[in-house]
Amino acid sequence: MCGIIGRVGTENAIDSLLTGLENLEYRGYDSAGVAIQNGSGIKVQKRSGKVADLKAAIDRDIADGQVGIGHTRWSTHGPPTDANAHPHTDSTSDVAVVHNGIIENYLELKQELANLGHEFTSETDTEVIPHLIQHYLDTGVDNETAFRKALGDLEGSYAVAVMISGEHVLYAARQGSPLVVGIESDAYFIASDVPAFLEYTDNVVYLEDGDVAVIRPDGLEFTDLAGNAVDRSFETVDWDPEQAGKGEYDHYMLKEIYEQPTALSQAIEGRVDPRTDTIELESFPPGTFEGIDSVQLVACGTSYHAALYGSLLLNRSGIESHALLANEYSVCAPPVDENTLVIAVTQSGETADTLGALRTAKANGAQTVTITNVVGSTAARVSEKTLLIRAGPEIGVAATKTFSSQAVMLTLLGQRAIADRTGEPSLDLETFLPALRSLPGQIETVLGSTHAKTVAQQYHDSTAYFFIGRGSGFPVALEGALKFKEITYEHAEGFASGELKHGPLALVTPETPVFAIFTGVEDEKTLKNAEEAHTRGAPLVVVAPADHPAAAVADAHLEIPDTHPELAGLLANVQLQLVSYHAAHSLERPIDKPRNLAKSVTVE
Ligand code: AGP
């Protein structure tokens, strides 16, 4: 949701803080700010708008200082104004705080502090933190004790980084929102996410919930809230800064669409043995599904569409399998027991809704696994097992390559389940595996030959856009529509092909193109559904192989190579990603940072 960066070292902090904020802008971009500690106290500069606005406004004269914190915000409490931007300070500006998460008891704390004479200048929950610290400092305790006492008063979730006037120290703590420390030769970083400081260091320590870090220029220590030392190990992340940059592309989204062949090769590598044609998934050894009665996949947004894709394939293995919206899970959690496997599908591993569902499932006795892109993410820590999709950093708010990688992981899981249930590989493994190995190359083909830009331009003045598909084409239709609405701001909806005639057909006009996805499963029915819309005037765009009968009746044809039906949806999805991208580009939308959205949604 929001991004945190902090740095303490022997050089001025400002440049690395601003770089960090630019790198983190995908987490939120309503407002941004920095606080720097120097000989004359703590100086704060913050404003609503983008990091570029902050950067242009930075007063270099007051930006000297070797310890600092910064924040880029996605508003939860209070609109994106200068006053609500982080860092927040106490009334004396001796304490500066950046915070991600929600302080649930902030209204009570605010009232208590106001009764003691504290004056507040923002509508945020965060502002109570510097005031609380100041309150404890006023009682005469030292800085670290004041920080810990303040933490002890907070209810809710937080990742905080704090500076207190007069000392070159960063205090940080994590409870429910991610924080990671980066270690460079002459500096330490604290951040909400590794890409913040990736050009400076890949040597990191992930904080756990309940951890407190005290970071000085010459060393750092990790303790629990009570002050007992905790052991946290250093890790090297294998994302390089090049990967996290935009390269020659205009947008991260386009770059990430084009990275799909590599992302999928990485996802598959070492997991499919070409000599024996067997699938080897580290957290799903043979036999995993033997005692499993049912599978629940919990996820949100694009990850939910990948979960839906996966549930279809798992059902085919004979295991009852459901994809469930994580944000609905706590309202009506389906029954689970020790023979239920709950799989959280989450790119970031930090989505609050998904974490909530995962924790509920675990508390109710289910076995839990996370399929994620982020090593050390909260979901990976909460669940018993993790399966990494290895897609590399995804910066564009619109998820693209991670959807493909998640779906591919789930197809492999489906094959593992079939083998476990029947005692032998699925009958079509010998066609599926070669198709899977060809998939990265086939995506290259789509990327190299697509007419998506022409199609996007052809229908650029439509009033709404509909996407239909059957079987694994259905989650792709939902995903095609989500991507379209997310980055173009145009009305788009996805439907199961067969549902069109049960209501949505009333919406169809000559101004509503229908994108029909053909995956090779009951295509004749999907074609009938598409024609029902076409005869009522809707322009028909088919996403199908070259010689497909649907192409003969369509107004436009986005070609996909022939493949296994379980993978065809992923090729179709690439075409639809490109249609959305080009439509949004011609509308001059801020593609990587669509309005009102954030990459990682850490509030429920
Ligand atoms: C997709 O383009 C969105 N950014 C959003 O729906 C996203 O997939 C959702 O918030 C879930 O995120 P996660 O995969 O990190 O859990």
Coordinates of C-alpha atoms in Angstrom, one line a residue, residues 294-315 319-329 332 334 341-345 357 403 410 474-475 478:
S294 CA -10.5 -30.7 -0.7
V295 CA -8.6 -27.7 -1.8
Q296 CA -9.5 -24.1 -1.2
L297 CA -7.6 -21.4 -3.1
V298 CA -7.9 -17.9 -1.5
A299 CA -6.9 -14.8 -3.4
C300 CA -7.9 -11.3 -4.6
G301 CA -8.0 -9.5 -7.9
T302 CA -5.8 -11.0 -10.6
S303 CA -4.5 -13.6 -8.2
Y304 CA -8.1 -14.7 -7.7
H305 CA -8.4 -15.2 -11.4
A306 CA -5.3 -17.3 -11.4
A307 CA -6.8 -19.3 -8.4
L308 CA -10.0 -19.8 -10.5
Y309 CA -7.8 -21.1 -13.4
G310 CA -6.1 -23.5 -11.0
S311 CA -9.3 -24.7 -9.3
L312 CA -10.6 -25.9 -12.7
L313 CA -7.5 -28.0 -13.2
L314 CA -7.5 -29.3 -9.6
N315 CA -11.1 -30.4 -10.0
I319 CA -10.2 -33.3 -5.7
E320 CA -13.0 -31.0 -4.8
S321 CA -11.5 -27.6 -5.3
H322 CA -12.8 -24.0 -5.0
A323 CA -11.4 -20.6 -5.7
L324 CA -12.6 -18.2 -3.0
L325 CA -12.4 -14.4 -2.7
A326 CA -10.2 -13.9 0.3
N327 CA -12.1 -10.8 1.4
E328 CA -15.3 -12.9 1.7
Y329 CA -13.6 -15.8 3.4
C332 CA -18.4 -17.2 5.6
P334 CA -16.2 -22.9 4.4
L341 CA -5.4 -27.8 1.8
V342 CA -5.8 -24.0 1.7
I343 CA -3.6 -22.4 -0.9
A344 CA -3.1 -18.6 -0.7
V345 CA -2.3 -17.2 -4.2
A357 CA -8.2 -15.8 5.0
F403 CA -0.7 -14.0 -13.4
L410 CA -1.3 -24.2 -10.6
F474 CA -13.6 -17.9 -18.1
P475 CA -10.9 -16.7 -15.6
L478 CA -12.5 -12.0 -16.0

